[in-house]
mmCIF file of C-alpha atoms and ligand atoms in Angstrom:
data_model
loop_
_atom_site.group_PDB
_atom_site.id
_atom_site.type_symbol
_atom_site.label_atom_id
_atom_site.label_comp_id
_atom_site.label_asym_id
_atom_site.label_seq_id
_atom_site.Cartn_x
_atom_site.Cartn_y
_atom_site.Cartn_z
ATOM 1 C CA UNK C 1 -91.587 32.896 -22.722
ATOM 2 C CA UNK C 2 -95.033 34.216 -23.360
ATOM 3 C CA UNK C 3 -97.657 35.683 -25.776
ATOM 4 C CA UNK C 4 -97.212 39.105 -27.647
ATOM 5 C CA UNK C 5 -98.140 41.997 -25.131
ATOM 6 C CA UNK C 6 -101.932 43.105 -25.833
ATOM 7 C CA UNK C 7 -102.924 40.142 -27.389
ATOM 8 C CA UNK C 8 -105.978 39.900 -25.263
ATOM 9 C CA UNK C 9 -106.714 44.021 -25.143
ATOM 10 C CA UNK C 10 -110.402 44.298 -24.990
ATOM 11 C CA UNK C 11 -111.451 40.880 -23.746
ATOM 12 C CA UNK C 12 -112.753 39.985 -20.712
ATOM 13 C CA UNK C 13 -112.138 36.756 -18.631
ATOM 14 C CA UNK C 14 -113.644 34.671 -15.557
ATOM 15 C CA UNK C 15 -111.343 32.179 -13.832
ATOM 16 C CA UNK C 16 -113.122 30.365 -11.344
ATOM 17 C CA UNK C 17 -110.525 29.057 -8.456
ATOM 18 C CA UNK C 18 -108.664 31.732 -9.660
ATOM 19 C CA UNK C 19 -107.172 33.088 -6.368
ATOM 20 C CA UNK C 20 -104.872 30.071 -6.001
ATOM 21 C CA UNK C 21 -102.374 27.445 -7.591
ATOM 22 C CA UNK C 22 -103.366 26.676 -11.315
ATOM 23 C CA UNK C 23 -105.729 29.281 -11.515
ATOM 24 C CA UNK C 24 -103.595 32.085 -10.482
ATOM 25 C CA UNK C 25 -100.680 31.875 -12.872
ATOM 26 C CA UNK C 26 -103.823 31.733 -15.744
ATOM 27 C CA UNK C 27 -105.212 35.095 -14.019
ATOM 28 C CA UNK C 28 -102.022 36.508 -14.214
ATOM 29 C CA UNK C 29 -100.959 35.361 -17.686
ATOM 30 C CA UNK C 30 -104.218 36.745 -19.230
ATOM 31 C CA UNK C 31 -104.003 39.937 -17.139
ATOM 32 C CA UNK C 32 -100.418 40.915 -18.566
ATOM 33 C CA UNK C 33 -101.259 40.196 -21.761
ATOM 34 C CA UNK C 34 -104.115 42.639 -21.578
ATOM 35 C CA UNK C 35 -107.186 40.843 -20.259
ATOM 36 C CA UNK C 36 -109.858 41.850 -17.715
ATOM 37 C CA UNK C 37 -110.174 39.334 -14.841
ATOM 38 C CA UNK C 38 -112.529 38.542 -12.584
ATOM 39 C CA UNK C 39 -112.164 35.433 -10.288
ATOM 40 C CA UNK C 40 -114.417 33.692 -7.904
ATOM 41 C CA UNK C 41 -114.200 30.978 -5.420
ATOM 42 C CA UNK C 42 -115.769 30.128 -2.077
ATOM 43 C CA UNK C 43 -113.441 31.884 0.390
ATOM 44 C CA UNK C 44 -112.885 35.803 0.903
ATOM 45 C CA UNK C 45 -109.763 35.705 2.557
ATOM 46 C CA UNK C 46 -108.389 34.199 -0.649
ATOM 47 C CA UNK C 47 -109.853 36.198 -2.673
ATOM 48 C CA UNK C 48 -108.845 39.468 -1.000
ATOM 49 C CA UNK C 49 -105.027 38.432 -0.739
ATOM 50 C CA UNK C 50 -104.744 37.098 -3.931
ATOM 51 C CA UNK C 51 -105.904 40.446 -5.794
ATOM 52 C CA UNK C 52 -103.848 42.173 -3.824
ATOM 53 C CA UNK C 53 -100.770 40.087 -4.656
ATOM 54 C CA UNK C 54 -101.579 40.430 -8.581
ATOM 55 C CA UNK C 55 -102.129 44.385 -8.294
ATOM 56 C CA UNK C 56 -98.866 44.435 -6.203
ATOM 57 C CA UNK C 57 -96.840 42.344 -8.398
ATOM 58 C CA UNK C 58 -98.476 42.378 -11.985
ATOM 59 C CA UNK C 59 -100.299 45.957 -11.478
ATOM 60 C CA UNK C 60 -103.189 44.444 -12.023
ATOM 61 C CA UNK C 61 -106.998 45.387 -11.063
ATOM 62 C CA UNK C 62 -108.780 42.015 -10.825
ATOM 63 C CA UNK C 63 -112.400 41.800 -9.747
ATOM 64 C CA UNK C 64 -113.703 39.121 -7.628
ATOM 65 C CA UNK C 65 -117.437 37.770 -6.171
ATOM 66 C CA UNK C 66 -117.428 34.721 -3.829
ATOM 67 C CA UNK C 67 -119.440 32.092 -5.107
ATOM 68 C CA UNK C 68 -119.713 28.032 -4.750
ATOM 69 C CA UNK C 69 -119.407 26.377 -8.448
ATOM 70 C CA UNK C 70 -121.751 23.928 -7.055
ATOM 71 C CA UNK C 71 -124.332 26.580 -6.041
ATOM 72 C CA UNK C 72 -125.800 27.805 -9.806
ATOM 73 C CA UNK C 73 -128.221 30.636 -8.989
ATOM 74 C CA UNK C 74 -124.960 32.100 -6.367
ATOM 75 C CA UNK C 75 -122.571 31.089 -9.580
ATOM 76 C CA UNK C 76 -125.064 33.160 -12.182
ATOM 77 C CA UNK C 77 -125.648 36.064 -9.722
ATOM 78 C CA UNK C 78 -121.561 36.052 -9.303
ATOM 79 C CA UNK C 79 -121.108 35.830 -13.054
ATOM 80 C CA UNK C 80 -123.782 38.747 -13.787
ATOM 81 C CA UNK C 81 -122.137 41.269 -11.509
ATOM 82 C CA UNK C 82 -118.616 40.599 -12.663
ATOM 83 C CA UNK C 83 -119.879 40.817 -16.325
ATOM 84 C CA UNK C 84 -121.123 44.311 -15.685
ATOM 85 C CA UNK C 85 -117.554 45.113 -13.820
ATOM 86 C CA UNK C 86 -115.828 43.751 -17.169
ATOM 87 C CA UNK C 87 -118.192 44.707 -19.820
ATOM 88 C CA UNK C 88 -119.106 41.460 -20.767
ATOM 89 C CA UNK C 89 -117.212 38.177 -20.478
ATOM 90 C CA UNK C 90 -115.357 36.804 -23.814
ATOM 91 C CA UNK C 91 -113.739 33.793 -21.807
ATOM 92 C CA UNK C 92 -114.705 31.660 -19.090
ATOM 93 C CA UNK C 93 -112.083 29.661 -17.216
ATOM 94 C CA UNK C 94 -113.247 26.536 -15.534
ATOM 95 C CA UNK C 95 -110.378 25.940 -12.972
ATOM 96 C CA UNK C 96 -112.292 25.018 -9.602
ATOM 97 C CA UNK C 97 -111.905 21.597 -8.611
ATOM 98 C CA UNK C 98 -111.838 19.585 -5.853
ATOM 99 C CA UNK C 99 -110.158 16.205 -5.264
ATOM 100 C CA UNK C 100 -108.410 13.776 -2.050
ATOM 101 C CA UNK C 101 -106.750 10.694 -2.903
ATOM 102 C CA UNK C 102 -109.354 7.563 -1.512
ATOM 103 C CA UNK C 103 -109.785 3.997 -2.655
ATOM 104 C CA UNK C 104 -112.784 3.334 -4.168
ATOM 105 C CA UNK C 105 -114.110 0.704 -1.551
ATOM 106 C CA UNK C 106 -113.823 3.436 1.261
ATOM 107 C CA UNK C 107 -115.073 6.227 0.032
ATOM 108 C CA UNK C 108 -118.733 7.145 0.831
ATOM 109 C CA UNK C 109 -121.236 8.519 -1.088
ATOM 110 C CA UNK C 110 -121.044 12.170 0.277
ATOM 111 C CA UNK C 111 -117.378 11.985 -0.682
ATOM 112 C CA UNK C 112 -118.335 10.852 -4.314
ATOM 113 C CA UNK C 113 -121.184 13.200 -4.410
ATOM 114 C CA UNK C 114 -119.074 16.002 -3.401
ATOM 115 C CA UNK C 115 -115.887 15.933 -5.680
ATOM 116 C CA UNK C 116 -118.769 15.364 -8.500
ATOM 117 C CA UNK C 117 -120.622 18.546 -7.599
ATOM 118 C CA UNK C 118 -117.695 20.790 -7.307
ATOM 119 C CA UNK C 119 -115.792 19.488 -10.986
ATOM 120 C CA UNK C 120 -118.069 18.363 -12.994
ATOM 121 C CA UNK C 121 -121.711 20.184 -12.020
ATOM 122 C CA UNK C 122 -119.843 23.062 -10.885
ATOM 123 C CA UNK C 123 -118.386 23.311 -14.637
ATOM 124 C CA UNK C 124 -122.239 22.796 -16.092
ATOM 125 C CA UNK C 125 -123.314 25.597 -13.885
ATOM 126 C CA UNK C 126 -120.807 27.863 -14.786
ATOM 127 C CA UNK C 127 -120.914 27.467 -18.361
ATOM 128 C CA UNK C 128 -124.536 27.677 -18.290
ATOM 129 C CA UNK C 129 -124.327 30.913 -16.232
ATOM 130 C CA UNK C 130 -122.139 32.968 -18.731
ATOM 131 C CA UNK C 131 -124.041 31.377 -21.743
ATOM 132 C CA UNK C 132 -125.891 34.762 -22.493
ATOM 133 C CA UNK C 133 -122.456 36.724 -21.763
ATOM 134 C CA UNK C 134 -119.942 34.230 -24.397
ATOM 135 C CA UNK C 135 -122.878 34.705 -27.080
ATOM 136 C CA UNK C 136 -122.881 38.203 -27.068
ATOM 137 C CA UNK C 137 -118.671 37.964 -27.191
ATOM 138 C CA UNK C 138 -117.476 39.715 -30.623
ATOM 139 C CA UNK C 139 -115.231 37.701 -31.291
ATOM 140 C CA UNK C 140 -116.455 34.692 -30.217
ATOM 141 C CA UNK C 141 -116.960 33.338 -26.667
ATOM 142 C CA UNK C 142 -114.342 31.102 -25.143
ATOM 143 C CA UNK C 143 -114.745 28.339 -22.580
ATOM 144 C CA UNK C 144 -111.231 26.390 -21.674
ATOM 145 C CA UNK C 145 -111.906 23.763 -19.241
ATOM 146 C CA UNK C 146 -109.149 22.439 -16.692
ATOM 147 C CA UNK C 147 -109.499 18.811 -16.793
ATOM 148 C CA UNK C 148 -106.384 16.327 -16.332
ATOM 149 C CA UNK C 149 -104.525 13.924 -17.939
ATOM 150 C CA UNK C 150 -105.475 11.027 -15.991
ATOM 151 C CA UNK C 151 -109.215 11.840 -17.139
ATOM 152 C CA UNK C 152 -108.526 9.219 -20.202
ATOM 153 C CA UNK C 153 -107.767 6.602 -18.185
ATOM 154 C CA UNK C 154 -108.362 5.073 -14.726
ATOM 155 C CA UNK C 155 -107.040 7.127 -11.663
ATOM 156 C CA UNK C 156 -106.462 4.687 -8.778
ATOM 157 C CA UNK C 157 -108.003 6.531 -5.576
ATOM 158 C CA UNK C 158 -109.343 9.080 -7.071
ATOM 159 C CA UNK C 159 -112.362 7.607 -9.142
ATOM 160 C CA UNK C 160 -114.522 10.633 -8.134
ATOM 161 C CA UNK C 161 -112.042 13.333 -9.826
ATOM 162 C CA UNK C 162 -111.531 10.967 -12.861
ATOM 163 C CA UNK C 163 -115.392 10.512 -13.730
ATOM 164 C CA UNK C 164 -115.537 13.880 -13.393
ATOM 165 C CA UNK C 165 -112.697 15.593 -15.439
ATOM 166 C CA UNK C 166 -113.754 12.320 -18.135
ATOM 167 C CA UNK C 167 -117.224 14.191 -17.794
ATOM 168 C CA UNK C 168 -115.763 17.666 -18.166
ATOM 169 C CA UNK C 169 -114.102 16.441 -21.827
ATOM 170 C CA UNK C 170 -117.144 14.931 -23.159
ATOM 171 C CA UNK C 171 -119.339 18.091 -22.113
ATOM 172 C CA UNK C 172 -116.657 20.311 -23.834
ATOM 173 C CA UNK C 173 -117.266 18.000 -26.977
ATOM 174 C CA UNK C 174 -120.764 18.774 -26.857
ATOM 175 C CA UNK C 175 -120.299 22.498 -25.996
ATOM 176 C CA UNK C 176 -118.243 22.987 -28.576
ATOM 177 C CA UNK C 177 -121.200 21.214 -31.070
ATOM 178 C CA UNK C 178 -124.228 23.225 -29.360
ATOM 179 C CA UNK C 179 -122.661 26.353 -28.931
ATOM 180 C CA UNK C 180 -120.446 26.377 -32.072
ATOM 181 C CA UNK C 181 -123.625 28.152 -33.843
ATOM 182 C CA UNK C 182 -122.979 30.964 -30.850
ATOM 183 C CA UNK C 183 -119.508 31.316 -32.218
ATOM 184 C CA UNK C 184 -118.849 29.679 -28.805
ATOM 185 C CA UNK C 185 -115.353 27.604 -28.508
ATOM 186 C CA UNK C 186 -115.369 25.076 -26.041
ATOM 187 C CA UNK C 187 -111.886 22.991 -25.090
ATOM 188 C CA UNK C 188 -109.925 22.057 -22.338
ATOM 189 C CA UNK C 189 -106.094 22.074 -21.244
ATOM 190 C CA UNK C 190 -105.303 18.916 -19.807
ATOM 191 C CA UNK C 191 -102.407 19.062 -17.114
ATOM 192 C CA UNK C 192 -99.763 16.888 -16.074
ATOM 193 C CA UNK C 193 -97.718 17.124 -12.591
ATOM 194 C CA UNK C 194 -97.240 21.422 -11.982
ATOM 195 C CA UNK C 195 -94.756 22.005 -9.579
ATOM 196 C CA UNK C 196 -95.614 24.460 -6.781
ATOM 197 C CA UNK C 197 -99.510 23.634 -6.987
ATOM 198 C CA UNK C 198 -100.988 22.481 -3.739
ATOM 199 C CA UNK C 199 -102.259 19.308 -5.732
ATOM 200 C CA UNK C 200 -98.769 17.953 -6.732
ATOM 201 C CA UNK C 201 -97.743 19.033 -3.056
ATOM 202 C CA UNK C 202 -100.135 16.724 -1.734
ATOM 203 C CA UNK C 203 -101.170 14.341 -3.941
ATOM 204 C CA UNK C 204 -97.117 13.381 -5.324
ATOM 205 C CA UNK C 205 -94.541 15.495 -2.838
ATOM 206 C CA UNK C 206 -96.342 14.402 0.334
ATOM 207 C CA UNK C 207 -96.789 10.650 -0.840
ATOM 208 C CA UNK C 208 -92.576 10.633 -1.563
ATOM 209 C CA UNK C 209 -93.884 10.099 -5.308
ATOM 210 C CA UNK C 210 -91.789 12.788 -7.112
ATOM 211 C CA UNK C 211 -88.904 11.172 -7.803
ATOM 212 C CA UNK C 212 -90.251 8.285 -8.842
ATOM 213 C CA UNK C 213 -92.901 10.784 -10.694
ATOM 214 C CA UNK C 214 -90.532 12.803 -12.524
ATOM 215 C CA UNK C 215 -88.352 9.478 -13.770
ATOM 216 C CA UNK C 216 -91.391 9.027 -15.776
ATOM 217 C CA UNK C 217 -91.820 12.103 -17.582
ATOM 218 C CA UNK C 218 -89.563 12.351 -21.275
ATOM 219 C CA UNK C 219 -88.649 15.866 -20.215
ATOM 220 C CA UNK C 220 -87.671 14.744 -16.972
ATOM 221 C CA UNK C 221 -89.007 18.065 -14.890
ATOM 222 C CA UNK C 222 -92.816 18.892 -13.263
ATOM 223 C CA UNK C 223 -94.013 21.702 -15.372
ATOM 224 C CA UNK C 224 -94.987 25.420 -14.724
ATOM 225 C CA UNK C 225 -97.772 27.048 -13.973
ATOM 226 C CA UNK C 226 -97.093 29.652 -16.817
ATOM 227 C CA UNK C 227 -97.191 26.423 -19.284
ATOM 228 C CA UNK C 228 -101.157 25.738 -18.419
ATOM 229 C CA UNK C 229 -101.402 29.251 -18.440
ATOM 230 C CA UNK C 230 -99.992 29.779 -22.018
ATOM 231 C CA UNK C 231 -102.049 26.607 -23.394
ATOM 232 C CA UNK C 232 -105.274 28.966 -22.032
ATOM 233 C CA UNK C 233 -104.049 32.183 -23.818
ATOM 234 C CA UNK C 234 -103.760 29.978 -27.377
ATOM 235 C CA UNK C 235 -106.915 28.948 -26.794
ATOM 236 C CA UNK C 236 -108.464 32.314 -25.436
ATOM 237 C CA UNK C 237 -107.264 34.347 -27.858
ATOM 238 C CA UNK C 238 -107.127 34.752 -31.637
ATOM 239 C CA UNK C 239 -104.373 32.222 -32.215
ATOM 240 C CA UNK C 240 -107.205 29.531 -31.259
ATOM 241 C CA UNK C 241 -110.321 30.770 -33.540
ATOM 242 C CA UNK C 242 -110.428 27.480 -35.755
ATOM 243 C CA UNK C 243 -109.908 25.058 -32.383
ATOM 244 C CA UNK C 244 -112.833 23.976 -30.443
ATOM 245 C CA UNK C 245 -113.845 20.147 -28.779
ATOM 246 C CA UNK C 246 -110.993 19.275 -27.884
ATOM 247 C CA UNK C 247 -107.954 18.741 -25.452
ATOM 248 C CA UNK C 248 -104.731 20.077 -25.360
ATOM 249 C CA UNK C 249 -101.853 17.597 -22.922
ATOM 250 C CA UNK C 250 -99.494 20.017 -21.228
ATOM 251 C CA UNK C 251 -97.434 16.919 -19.440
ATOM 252 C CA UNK C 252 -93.901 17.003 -20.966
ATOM 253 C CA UNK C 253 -94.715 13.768 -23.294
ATOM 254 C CA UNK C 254 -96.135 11.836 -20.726
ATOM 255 C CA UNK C 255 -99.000 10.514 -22.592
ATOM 256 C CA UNK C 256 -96.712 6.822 -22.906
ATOM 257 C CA UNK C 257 -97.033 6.437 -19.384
ATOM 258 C CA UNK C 258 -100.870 7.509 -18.521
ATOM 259 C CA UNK C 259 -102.690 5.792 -16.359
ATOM 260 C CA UNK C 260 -100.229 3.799 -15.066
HETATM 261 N N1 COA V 1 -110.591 10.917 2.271
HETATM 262 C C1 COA V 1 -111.850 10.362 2.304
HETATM 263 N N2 COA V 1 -112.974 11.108 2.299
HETATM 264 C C2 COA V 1 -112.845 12.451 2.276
HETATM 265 C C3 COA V 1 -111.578 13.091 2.256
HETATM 266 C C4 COA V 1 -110.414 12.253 2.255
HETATM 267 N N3 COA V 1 -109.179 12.765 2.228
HETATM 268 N N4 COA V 1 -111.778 14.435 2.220
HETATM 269 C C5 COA V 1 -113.119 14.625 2.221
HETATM 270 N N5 COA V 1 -113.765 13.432 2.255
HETATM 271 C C6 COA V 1 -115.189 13.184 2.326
HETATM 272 C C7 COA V 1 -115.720 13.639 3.676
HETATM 273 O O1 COA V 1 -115.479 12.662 4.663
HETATM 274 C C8 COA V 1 -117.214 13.829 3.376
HETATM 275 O O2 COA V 1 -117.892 12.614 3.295
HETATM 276 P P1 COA V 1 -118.718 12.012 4.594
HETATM 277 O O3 COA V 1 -119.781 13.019 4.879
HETATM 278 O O4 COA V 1 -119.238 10.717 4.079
HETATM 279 O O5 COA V 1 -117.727 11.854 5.703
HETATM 280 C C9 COA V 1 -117.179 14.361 1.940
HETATM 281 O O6 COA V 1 -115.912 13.973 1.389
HETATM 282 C C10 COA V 1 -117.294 15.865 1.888
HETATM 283 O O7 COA V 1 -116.217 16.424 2.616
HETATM 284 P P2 COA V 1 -116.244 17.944 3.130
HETATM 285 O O8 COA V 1 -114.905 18.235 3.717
HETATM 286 O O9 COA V 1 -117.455 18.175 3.937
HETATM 287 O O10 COA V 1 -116.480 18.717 1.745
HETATM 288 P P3 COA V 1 -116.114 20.197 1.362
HETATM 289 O O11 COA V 1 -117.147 20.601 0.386
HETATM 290 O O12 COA V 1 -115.904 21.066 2.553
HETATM 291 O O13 COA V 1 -114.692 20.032 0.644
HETATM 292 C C11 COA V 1 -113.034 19.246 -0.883
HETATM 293 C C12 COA V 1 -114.484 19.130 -0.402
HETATM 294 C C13 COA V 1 -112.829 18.221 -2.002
HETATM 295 C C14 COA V 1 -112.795 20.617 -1.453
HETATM 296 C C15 COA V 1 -112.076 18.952 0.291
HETATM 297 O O14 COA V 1 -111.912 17.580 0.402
HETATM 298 C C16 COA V 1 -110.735 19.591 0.194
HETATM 299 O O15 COA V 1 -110.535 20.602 0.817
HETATM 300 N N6 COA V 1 -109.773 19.046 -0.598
HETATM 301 C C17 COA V 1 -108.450 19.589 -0.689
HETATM 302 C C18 COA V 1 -108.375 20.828 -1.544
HETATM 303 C C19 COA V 1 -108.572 20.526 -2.985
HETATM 304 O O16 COA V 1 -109.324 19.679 -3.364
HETATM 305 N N7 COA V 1 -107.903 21.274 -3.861
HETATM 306 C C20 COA V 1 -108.013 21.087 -5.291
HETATM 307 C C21 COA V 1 -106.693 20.877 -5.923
HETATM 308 S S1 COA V 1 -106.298 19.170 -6.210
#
């Protein structure tokens, strides 16, 4: 099921993380449907396999700089050259995260520090670096946001990611009032379990959780990475004009159950 083709002819998009999990199906999705990508994430080797898995299976040319989310002159240098690769950028993807399952009492400061910089910092910087590339976007910049759906409530052992995909939503909300004068749309896609993603590999399928996960869910399956990624297209593209501060769930109906 997806988008009509050429939807997103003439854009341009940057999805950080974009080599793996999450963030590839979205590079893909926007690709086919007419996109240019650029992705960028800390390691090379990822990097260089994953574009040439999407120009072996999808036929598709996408760009990539390294870069650390967490480093913002490296993330603004990164975002500059790929904008002149793309002509421009009209959407900015904020998919890198970071995240390990810890109680609260034992984990240390660098740990807290660290899943902070990487999800919610790392999002600042790169919204702030393609500020002066979504304002010159015709028709209006887009920034979608990957947050979670456990980011309304608390997240047992994982207080770090939680404060930080919370922080994520609220500095969408803001985005969206700043920038909205920019014609810039700021959201974010909120998703539940995703099978084949290295996070619900390790944080539910390694714990023995998905059973007892997917009993939970109304529609009683993990979902698929083309689901986040068609959530980004409706808000990347001209379907999603009028939307901006807010979250869309894609977590089969889960919302009952959140936080539990
Ligand atoms: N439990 C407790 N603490 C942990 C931890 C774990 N599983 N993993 C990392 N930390 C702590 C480290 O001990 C360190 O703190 P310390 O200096 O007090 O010991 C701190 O976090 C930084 O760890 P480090 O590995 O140096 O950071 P990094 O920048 O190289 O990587 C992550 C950070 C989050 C990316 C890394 O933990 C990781 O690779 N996670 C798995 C991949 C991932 O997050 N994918 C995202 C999809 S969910």
């Amino acid at each position: 099921m997806s988008y009509a083709e050429g939807i997103l002819n003439g854009k341009s998009a940057i999805v950080t993380g974009g080599a793996t999990g999450i963030g590839s199906y979205i590079v893909r999705k926007l690709g086919t449907l007419g996109a240019k990508v650029g992705i960028v994430s800390r390691k090379e080797e990822n990097l260089i396999e994953a574009a040439r898995k999407f120009k072996q299976d999808d036929g598709l040319d996408v760009v990539w700089r390294t870069g650390d989310v967490r480093d913002p002159d490296g993330i603004k240098n990164s975002f500059d050259e790929l904008a002149g690769d793309l002509g421009g950028i009209d959407i900015l993807v904020c998919n890198a995260a970071g995240n390990f399952i810890c109680p609260t009492e034992e984990l240390s400061w660098n740990g807290w520090r660290t899943v902070i910089e990487i999800d919610l910092n790392g999002t600042f910087n790169c919204c702030q670096a393609a500020l002066l590339h979504l304002k010159a976007a015709t028709d209006g910049g887009r920034i979608i946001s990957i947050s979670t759906t456990q980011a309304d409530y608390g997240w047992p052992g994982a207080a770090h990611a939680g404060a930080a995909k919370s922080g994520i939503q609220n500095l969408m909300k803001t985005l969206s009032v700043e920038w909205g004068k920019f014609g810039i749309r700021a959201n974010w896609v909120s998703p539940g379990p995703i099978e084949g993603t290295e996070g619900v590999d390790r944080l539910i399928i390694q714990q023995g959780l998905a059973d007892q996960v997917k009993e939970r869910i109304p529609l009683g399956t993990f979902g698929e990475g083309d689901d986040i990624a068609n959530a980004v297209v409706y808000l990347s593209s001209a379907t999603g004009r009028y939307v901006s501060g807010t979250g869309l769930a894609v977590d089969g109906g889960s919302q009952w159950d959140r936080g539990r």
